[in-house]
PDB file of C-alpha atoms in Angstrom:
ATOM      1  CA  UNK A   2      55.487 -84.143 -31.602  1.00 62.00           C
ATOM      2  CA  UNK A   3      53.243 -82.950 -34.470  1.00 69.00           C
ATOM      3  CA  UNK A   4      54.458 -81.021 -37.425  1.00 91.00           C
ATOM      4  CA  UNK A   5      55.489 -80.926 -41.043  1.00 94.00           C
ATOM      5  CA  UNK A   6      58.753 -82.294 -42.300  1.00 95.00           C
ATOM      6  CA  UNK A   7      60.392 -81.610 -45.621  1.00 96.00           C
ATOM      7  CA  UNK A   8      63.342 -83.391 -47.079  1.00 91.00           C
ATOM      8  CA  UNK A   9      65.981 -82.905 -48.180  1.00 92.00           C
ATOM      9  CA  UNK A  10      67.009 -79.496 -46.871  1.00 91.00           C
ATOM     10  CA  UNK A  11      69.127 -78.900 -49.995  1.00 93.00           C
ATOM     11  CA  UNK A  12      68.676 -80.557 -53.362  1.00 92.00           C
ATOM     12  CA  UNK A  13      70.748 -80.320 -56.491  1.00 90.00           C
ATOM     13  CA  UNK A  14      69.309 -80.922 -59.927  1.00 87.00           C
ATOM     14  CA  UNK A  15      71.150 -81.581 -63.141  1.00 87.00           C
ATOM     15  CA  UNK A  16      69.870 -80.324 -66.473  1.00 83.00           C
ATOM     16  CA  UNK A  17      67.047 -82.476 -67.811  1.00 85.00           C
ATOM     17  CA  UNK A  18      66.543 -84.297 -64.533  1.00 90.00           C
ATOM     18  CA  UNK A  19      63.338 -84.704 -62.562  1.00 94.00           C
ATOM     19  CA  UNK A  20      63.630 -84.348 -58.796  1.00 94.00           C
ATOM     20  CA  UNK A  21      61.097 -85.022 -56.056  1.00 95.00           C
ATOM     21  CA  UNK A  22      60.719 -83.023 -52.858  1.00 96.00           C
ATOM     22  CA  UNK A  23      59.181 -84.791 -49.892  1.00 97.00           C
ATOM     23  CA  UNK A  24      56.537 -83.346 -47.566  1.00 97.00           C
ATOM     24  CA  UNK A  25      55.032 -85.273 -44.662  1.00 97.00           C
ATOM     25  CA  UNK A  26      52.645 -84.111 -41.928  1.00 97.00           C
ATOM     26  CA  UNK A  27      51.358 -85.849 -38.819  1.00 96.00           C
ATOM     27  CA  UNK A  28      48.815 -83.174 -37.909  1.00 94.00           C
ATOM     28  CA  UNK A  29      45.901 -85.092 -39.441  1.00 94.00           C
ATOM     29  CA  UNK A  30      45.280 -82.131 -41.742  1.00 94.00           C
ATOM     30  CA  UNK A  31      43.133 -82.556 -44.843  1.00 93.00           C
ATOM     31  CA  UNK A  32      44.639 -79.756 -46.926  1.00 94.00           C
ATOM     32  CA  UNK A  33      48.226 -79.489 -48.121  1.00 96.00           C
ATOM     33  CA  UNK A  34      50.021 -76.908 -50.243  1.00 96.00           C
ATOM     34  CA  UNK A  35      53.246 -76.299 -52.123  1.00 97.00           C
ATOM     35  CA  UNK A  36      54.685 -72.806 -52.441  1.00 96.00           C
ATOM     36  CA  UNK A  37      57.734 -71.437 -54.170  1.00 95.00           C
ATOM     37  CA  UNK A  38      59.702 -68.454 -52.841  1.00 91.00           C
ATOM     38  CA  UNK A  39      62.084 -66.423 -54.976  1.00 89.00           C
ATOM     39  CA  UNK A  40      64.217 -63.518 -53.716  1.00 82.00           C
ATOM     40  CA  UNK A  41      62.175 -60.337 -53.316  1.00 78.00           C
ATOM     41  CA  UNK A  42      58.909 -62.129 -53.989  1.00 81.00           C
ATOM     42  CA  UNK A  43      56.181 -63.517 -51.840  1.00 84.00           C
ATOM     43  CA  UNK A  44      55.221 -67.144 -51.660  1.00 90.00           C
ATOM     44  CA  UNK A  45      53.561 -68.321 -54.845  1.00 93.00           C
ATOM     45  CA  UNK A  46      51.194 -71.275 -54.846  1.00 94.00           C
ATOM     46  CA  UNK A  47      52.217 -74.211 -57.045  1.00 97.00           C
ATOM     47  CA  UNK A  48      49.665 -76.905 -56.182  1.00 97.00           C
ATOM     48  CA  UNK A  49      47.240 -77.657 -53.398  1.00 95.00           C
ATOM     49  CA  UNK A  50      45.229 -80.630 -52.276  1.00 95.00           C
ATOM     50  CA  UNK A  51      42.077 -80.575 -50.192  1.00 92.00           C
ATOM     51  CA  UNK A  52      41.700 -84.316 -49.826  1.00 92.00           C
ATOM     52  CA  UNK A  53      43.427 -87.582 -50.667  1.00 94.00           C
ATOM     53  CA  UNK A  54      43.570 -88.396 -54.381  1.00 95.00           C
ATOM     54  CA  UNK A  55      42.615 -84.870 -55.333  1.00 94.00           C
ATOM     55  CA  UNK A  56      44.768 -81.844 -56.117  1.00 96.00           C
ATOM     56  CA  UNK A  57      44.449 -78.548 -57.954  1.00 95.00           C
ATOM     57  CA  UNK A  58      46.850 -76.296 -59.823  1.00 96.00           C
ATOM     58  CA  UNK A  59      47.897 -73.088 -58.171  1.00 94.00           C
ATOM     59  CA  UNK A  60      49.227 -69.964 -59.839  1.00 91.00           C
ATOM     60  CA  UNK A  61      52.503 -71.420 -61.178  1.00 95.00           C
ATOM     61  CA  UNK A  62      51.904 -75.149 -61.748  1.00 96.00           C
ATOM     62  CA  UNK A  63      53.717 -75.436 -65.083  1.00 96.00           C
ATOM     63  CA  UNK A  64      56.740 -77.716 -64.864  1.00 95.00           C
ATOM     64  CA  UNK A  65      55.611 -79.309 -61.610  1.00 97.00           C
ATOM     65  CA  UNK A  66      53.584 -82.365 -60.675  1.00 97.00           C
ATOM     66  CA  UNK A  67      52.191 -83.703 -57.392  1.00 98.00           C
ATOM     67  CA  UNK A  68      50.430 -86.723 -55.968  1.00 97.00           C
ATOM     68  CA  UNK A  69      48.292 -87.227 -52.868  1.00 97.00           C
ATOM     69  CA  UNK A  70      48.001 -90.962 -52.320  1.00 97.00           C
ATOM     70  CA  UNK A  71      48.079 -90.661 -48.536  1.00 97.00           C
ATOM     71  CA  UNK A  72      46.691 -88.002 -46.224  1.00 97.00           C
ATOM     72  CA  UNK A  73      50.100 -87.521 -44.619  1.00 97.00           C
ATOM     73  CA  UNK A  74      52.148 -87.111 -47.769  1.00 98.00           C
ATOM     74  CA  UNK A  75      52.208 -84.593 -50.630  1.00 98.00           C
ATOM     75  CA  UNK A  76      55.383 -84.974 -52.717  1.00 98.00           C
ATOM     76  CA  UNK A  77      56.285 -82.405 -55.365  1.00 97.00           C
ATOM     77  CA  UNK A  78      58.171 -83.343 -58.523  1.00 97.00           C
ATOM     78  CA  UNK A  79      60.079 -80.634 -60.322  1.00 95.00           C
ATOM     79  CA  UNK A  80      60.231 -81.830 -63.906  1.00 94.00           C
ATOM     80  CA  UNK A  81      62.725 -81.017 -66.635  1.00 89.00           C
ATOM     81  CA  UNK A  82      60.028 -78.788 -68.141  1.00 88.00           C
ATOM     82  CA  UNK A  83      60.534 -76.304 -65.299  1.00 89.00           C
ATOM     83  CA  UNK A  84      63.192 -74.055 -66.834  1.00 87.00           C
ATOM     84  CA  UNK A  85      63.932 -71.977 -63.759  1.00 90.00           C
ATOM     85  CA  UNK A  86      63.687 -74.353 -60.804  1.00 92.00           C
ATOM     86  CA  UNK A  87      66.187 -72.678 -58.486  1.00 93.00           C
ATOM     87  CA  UNK A  88      64.119 -71.489 -55.518  1.00 94.00           C
ATOM     88  CA  UNK A  89      63.120 -72.186 -51.939  1.00 93.00           C
ATOM     89  CA  UNK A  90      60.165 -74.589 -51.771  1.00 96.00           C
ATOM     90  CA  UNK A  91      57.771 -74.581 -48.847  1.00 95.00           C
ATOM     91  CA  UNK A  92      55.142 -77.170 -48.021  1.00 97.00           C
ATOM     92  CA  UNK A  93      52.209 -76.315 -45.763  1.00 95.00           C
ATOM     93  CA  UNK A  94      49.094 -77.946 -44.387  1.00 94.00           C
ATOM     94  CA  UNK A  95      45.860 -76.788 -42.788  1.00 91.00           C
ATOM     95  CA  UNK A  96      42.904 -78.495 -41.153  1.00 89.00           C
ATOM     96  CA  UNK A  97      40.769 -77.625 -44.147  1.00 82.00           C
ATOM     97  CA  UNK A  98      41.144 -75.451 -47.211  1.00 74.00           C
ATOM     98  CA  UNK A  99      39.234 -72.644 -45.514  1.00 63.00           C
ATOM     99  CA  UNK A 100      41.368 -72.744 -42.394  1.00 63.00           C
ATOM    100  CA  UNK A 101      43.125 -69.520 -41.636  1.00 67.00           C
ATOM    101  CA  UNK A 102      46.199 -71.157 -40.237  1.00 81.00           C
ATOM    102  CA  UNK A 103      48.585 -72.936 -42.541  1.00 88.00           C
ATOM    103  CA  UNK A 104      51.457 -74.714 -40.843  1.00 90.00           C
ATOM    104  CA  UNK A 105      54.658 -74.631 -42.817  1.00 93.00           C
ATOM    105  CA  UNK A 106      57.561 -77.032 -43.063  1.00 94.00           C
ATOM    106  CA  UNK A 107      61.186 -75.842 -42.886  1.00 92.00           C
ATOM    107  CA  UNK A 108      61.580 -75.738 -46.677  1.00 94.00           C
ATOM    108  CA  UNK A 109      63.822 -77.268 -49.326  1.00 95.00           C
ATOM    109  CA  UNK A 110      66.301 -75.196 -51.300  1.00 94.00           C
ATOM    110  CA  UNK A 111      66.660 -76.483 -54.863  1.00 94.00           C
ATOM    111  CA  UNK A 112      69.748 -75.587 -56.860  1.00 91.00           C
ATOM    112  CA  UNK A 113      70.580 -76.391 -60.454  1.00 86.00           C
ATOM    113  CA  UNK A 114      74.039 -77.721 -61.322  1.00 81.00           C
TER     114      UNK A 114
ATOM    115  CA  UNK B 168      51.282 -57.579 -61.169  1.00 67.00           C
ATOM    116  CA  UNK B 169      51.608 -57.923 -57.403  1.00 79.00           C
ATOM    117  CA  UNK B 170      48.232 -57.873 -55.698  1.00 91.00           C
ATOM    118  CA  UNK B 171      49.810 -57.689 -52.240  1.00 94.00           C
ATOM    119  CA  UNK B 172      52.679 -55.267 -51.751  1.00 94.00           C
ATOM    120  CA  UNK B 173      55.085 -54.680 -48.926  1.00 95.00           C
ATOM    121  CA  UNK B 174      57.030 -51.707 -50.162  1.00 91.00           C
ATOM    122  CA  UNK B 175      59.675 -51.684 -47.452  1.00 94.00           C
ATOM    123  CA  UNK B 176      62.083 -54.578 -47.997  1.00 94.00           C
ATOM    124  CA  UNK B 177      63.681 -53.918 -44.628  1.00 96.00           C
ATOM    125  CA  UNK B 178      63.144 -52.028 -41.394  1.00 97.00           C
ATOM    126  CA  UNK B 179      65.406 -51.414 -38.390  1.00 97.00           C
ATOM    127  CA  UNK B 180      64.028 -50.502 -34.980  1.00 98.00           C
ATOM    128  CA  UNK B 181      65.565 -50.008 -31.562  1.00 98.00           C
ATOM    129  CA  UNK B 182      64.641 -52.520 -28.872  1.00 98.00           C
ATOM    130  CA  UNK B 183      61.665 -51.339 -26.812  1.00 97.00           C
ATOM    131  CA  UNK B 184      60.343 -49.052 -29.528  1.00 98.00           C
ATOM    132  CA  UNK B 185      57.389 -49.656 -31.837  1.00 98.00           C
ATOM    133  CA  UNK B 186      57.792 -51.545 -35.127  1.00 98.00           C
ATOM    134  CA  UNK B 187      55.274 -50.757 -37.860  1.00 98.00           C
ATOM    135  CA  UNK B 188      55.162 -53.016 -40.897  1.00 98.00           C
ATOM    136  CA  UNK B 189      52.961 -51.988 -43.790  1.00 98.00           C
ATOM    137  CA  UNK B 190      51.056 -53.906 -46.447  1.00 98.00           C
ATOM    138  CA  UNK B 191      48.998 -52.616 -49.379  1.00 97.00           C
ATOM    139  CA  UNK B 192      46.687 -54.584 -51.619  1.00 97.00           C
ATOM    140  CA  UNK B 193      45.044 -53.851 -54.929  1.00 95.00           C
ATOM    141  CA  UNK B 194      42.169 -56.339 -55.056  1.00 93.00           C
ATOM    142  CA  UNK B 195      39.079 -54.925 -53.317  1.00 93.00           C
ATOM    143  CA  UNK B 196      37.673 -58.454 -53.116  1.00 92.00           C
ATOM    144  CA  UNK B 197      40.238 -59.396 -50.463  1.00 94.00           C
ATOM    145  CA  UNK B 198      38.494 -59.620 -47.134  1.00 91.00           C
ATOM    146  CA  UNK B 199      40.717 -61.759 -44.947  1.00 92.00           C
ATOM    147  CA  UNK B 200      44.324 -60.999 -44.041  1.00 94.00           C
ATOM    148  CA  UNK B 201      47.117 -62.777 -42.222  1.00 93.00           C
ATOM    149  CA  UNK B 202      50.581 -61.927 -41.004  1.00 96.00           C
ATOM    150  CA  UNK B 203      53.290 -64.578 -40.921  1.00 95.00           C
ATOM    151  CA  UNK B 204      56.742 -64.410 -39.369  1.00 96.00           C
ATOM    152  CA  UNK B 205      59.702 -66.283 -40.816  1.00 93.00           C
ATOM    153  CA  UNK B 206      63.110 -66.960 -39.337  1.00 91.00           C
ATOM    154  CA  UNK B 207      66.017 -67.992 -41.617  1.00 84.00           C
ATOM    155  CA  UNK B 208      65.970 -71.643 -42.705  1.00 78.00           C
ATOM    156  CA  UNK B 209      62.512 -72.158 -41.168  1.00 83.00           C
ATOM    157  CA  UNK B 210      58.988 -72.117 -42.550  1.00 88.00           C
ATOM    158  CA  UNK B 211      56.697 -69.154 -41.836  1.00 92.00           C
ATOM    159  CA  UNK B 212      54.627 -69.241 -38.652  1.00 92.00           C
ATOM    160  CA  UNK B 213      51.189 -67.697 -38.303  1.00 91.00           C
ATOM    161  CA  UNK B 214      51.152 -64.519 -36.235  1.00 95.00           C
ATOM    162  CA  UNK B 215      47.804 -62.739 -36.377  1.00 95.00           C
ATOM    163  CA  UNK B 216      44.784 -62.341 -38.650  1.00 93.00           C
ATOM    164  CA  UNK B 217      42.057 -59.827 -39.369  1.00 94.00           C
ATOM    165  CA  UNK B 218      38.841 -59.978 -41.368  1.00 91.00           C
ATOM    166  CA  UNK B 219      37.265 -57.083 -43.190  1.00 92.00           C
ATOM    167  CA  UNK B 220      34.464 -56.743 -40.666  1.00 93.00           C
ATOM    168  CA  UNK B 221      36.996 -55.412 -38.170  1.00 94.00           C
ATOM    169  CA  UNK B 222      39.515 -52.601 -38.340  1.00 95.00           C
ATOM    170  CA  UNK B 223      41.733 -53.781 -35.517  1.00 97.00           C
ATOM    171  CA  UNK B 224      42.831 -57.045 -33.951  1.00 97.00           C
ATOM    172  CA  UNK B 225      45.165 -57.337 -30.999  1.00 97.00           C
ATOM    173  CA  UNK B 226      47.157 -60.248 -29.600  1.00 96.00           C
ATOM    174  CA  UNK B 227      49.643 -59.382 -26.890  1.00 97.00           C
ATOM    175  CA  UNK B 228      52.374 -57.189 -28.324  1.00 98.00           C
ATOM    176  CA  UNK B 229      50.983 -57.538 -31.859  1.00 98.00           C
ATOM    177  CA  UNK B 230      48.180 -55.421 -33.303  1.00 98.00           C
ATOM    178  CA  UNK B 231      46.979 -55.414 -36.883  1.00 98.00           C
ATOM    179  CA  UNK B 232      45.068 -52.440 -38.275  1.00 98.00           C
ATOM    180  CA  UNK B 233      42.977 -52.570 -41.447  1.00 98.00           C
ATOM    181  CA  UNK B 234      41.975 -49.544 -43.514  1.00 97.00           C
ATOM    182  CA  UNK B 235      39.643 -50.914 -46.168  1.00 95.00           C
ATOM    183  CA  UNK B 236      39.124 -47.646 -47.996  1.00 96.00           C
ATOM    184  CA  UNK B 237      42.888 -47.245 -48.422  1.00 97.00           C
ATOM    185  CA  UNK B 238      43.406 -50.971 -49.037  1.00 97.00           C
ATOM    186  CA  UNK B 239      46.092 -50.877 -46.412  1.00 97.00           C
ATOM    187  CA  UNK B 240      46.955 -52.851 -43.347  1.00 97.00           C
ATOM    188  CA  UNK B 241      49.713 -52.537 -40.827  1.00 98.00           C
ATOM    189  CA  UNK B 242      51.243 -54.678 -38.114  1.00 98.00           C
ATOM    190  CA  UNK B 243      52.375 -52.945 -34.930  1.00 98.00           C
ATOM    191  CA  UNK B 244      54.769 -54.619 -32.525  1.00 98.00           C
ATOM    192  CA  UNK B 245      55.084 -52.930 -29.143  1.00 98.00           C
ATOM    193  CA  UNK B 246      57.538 -53.141 -27.516  1.00 98.00           C
ATOM    194  CA  UNK B 247      59.907 -54.578 -30.101  1.00 98.00           C
ATOM    195  CA  UNK B 248      62.308 -57.267 -28.915  1.00 97.00           C
ATOM    196  CA  UNK B 249      65.463 -58.683 -30.549  1.00 96.00           C
ATOM    197  CA  UNK B 250      63.646 -62.024 -30.970  1.00 96.00           C
ATOM    198  CA  UNK B 251      61.193 -60.255 -33.281  1.00 97.00           C
ATOM    199  CA  UNK B 252      63.944 -59.923 -35.884  1.00 97.00           C
ATOM    200  CA  UNK B 253      62.606 -61.919 -38.815  1.00 97.00           C
ATOM    201  CA  UNK B 254      60.915 -61.547 -42.195  1.00 95.00           C
ATOM    202  CA  UNK B 255      57.223 -60.665 -41.957  1.00 97.00           C
ATOM    203  CA  UNK B 256      54.799 -61.645 -44.715  1.00 96.00           C
ATOM    204  CA  UNK B 257      51.369 -60.188 -45.273  1.00 96.00           C
ATOM    205  CA  UNK B 258      48.816 -62.473 -46.998  1.00 93.00           C
ATOM    206  CA  UNK B 259      45.299 -61.826 -48.298  1.00 93.00           C
ATOM    207  CA  UNK B 260      42.420 -63.943 -49.523  1.00 91.00           C
ATOM    208  CA  UNK B 261      39.033 -63.356 -51.087  1.00 89.00           C
ATOM    209  CA  UNK B 262      37.302 -65.257 -48.345  1.00 78.00           C
ATOM    210  CA  UNK B 263      36.188 -68.662 -47.235  1.00 69.00           C
ATOM    211  CA  UNK B 264      37.990 -71.455 -49.021  1.00 72.00           C
ATOM    212  CA  UNK B 265      40.056 -69.132 -51.202  1.00 82.00           C
ATOM    213  CA  UNK B 266      43.819 -69.329 -51.559  1.00 86.00           C
ATOM    214  CA  UNK B 267      46.052 -66.728 -50.019  1.00 89.00           C
ATOM    215  CA  UNK B 268      48.188 -64.263 -51.969  1.00 91.00           C
ATOM    216  CA  UNK B 269      51.430 -63.388 -50.186  1.00 92.00           C
ATOM    217  CA  UNK B 270      53.398 -60.161 -50.218  1.00 94.00           C
ATOM    218  CA  UNK B 271      57.196 -60.189 -50.754  1.00 93.00           C
ATOM    219  CA  UNK B 272      57.976 -59.709 -47.078  1.00 94.00           C
ATOM    220  CA  UNK B 273      59.705 -57.099 -44.923  1.00 96.00           C
ATOM    221  CA  UNK B 274      62.851 -57.952 -42.987  1.00 96.00           C
ATOM    222  CA  UNK B 275      62.660 -56.486 -39.480  1.00 98.00           C
ATOM    223  CA  UNK B 276      65.821 -56.003 -37.463  1.00 98.00           C
ATOM    224  CA  UNK B 277      65.401 -55.080 -33.812  1.00 98.00           C
ATOM    225  CA  UNK B 278      68.611 -53.605 -32.493  1.00 96.00           C
ATOM    226  CA  UNK B 279      69.597 -54.077 -28.839  1.00 91.00           C
TER     227      UNK B 279
END
């Protein structure tokens, strides 16, 4: 059964701590994306990757880092430099960057303790 | 400054009636538009798209209309069903290979 999985569903971060959100897809998609959603706002692009070992900053990359060592995986690290990390994080993938259809995972809600 | 706006945060419609969700954009370079539907605790799912060479695209109960001169698009759902209750996002891009800009979403409630 193909799809995108994100884990964990809820994540708690302490002050000054880095946390990593997992995103895995078995759709054989080349492109993957990370979005952040805040109340009353649309999805904002954090990072995207068109191919393994390559990724680009989106609109709000500061305080975040990513890696793309495998086609299936695109983990997002929320670093201590991100001063307002509380949000709902969505991972997506598409066949190619130009593809109209992005398939989204169920999301991870990050809360700061 | 929001380039894609959905000015109605919420909308309630009676079952069987038409739902009309609106989206406005400010960037005249946008030429490809999508609608996504999102249920609570799930990721958005693609619903329907339209490119700027068309002014209408239909898929079953869902029709999207594009008015380029007004920089406005709308999603019509006819007839509305309780299962359509969700948050609907409009997204726009400047074309092939460009990232999408999402609106803030409109929460649709279809009342039985």
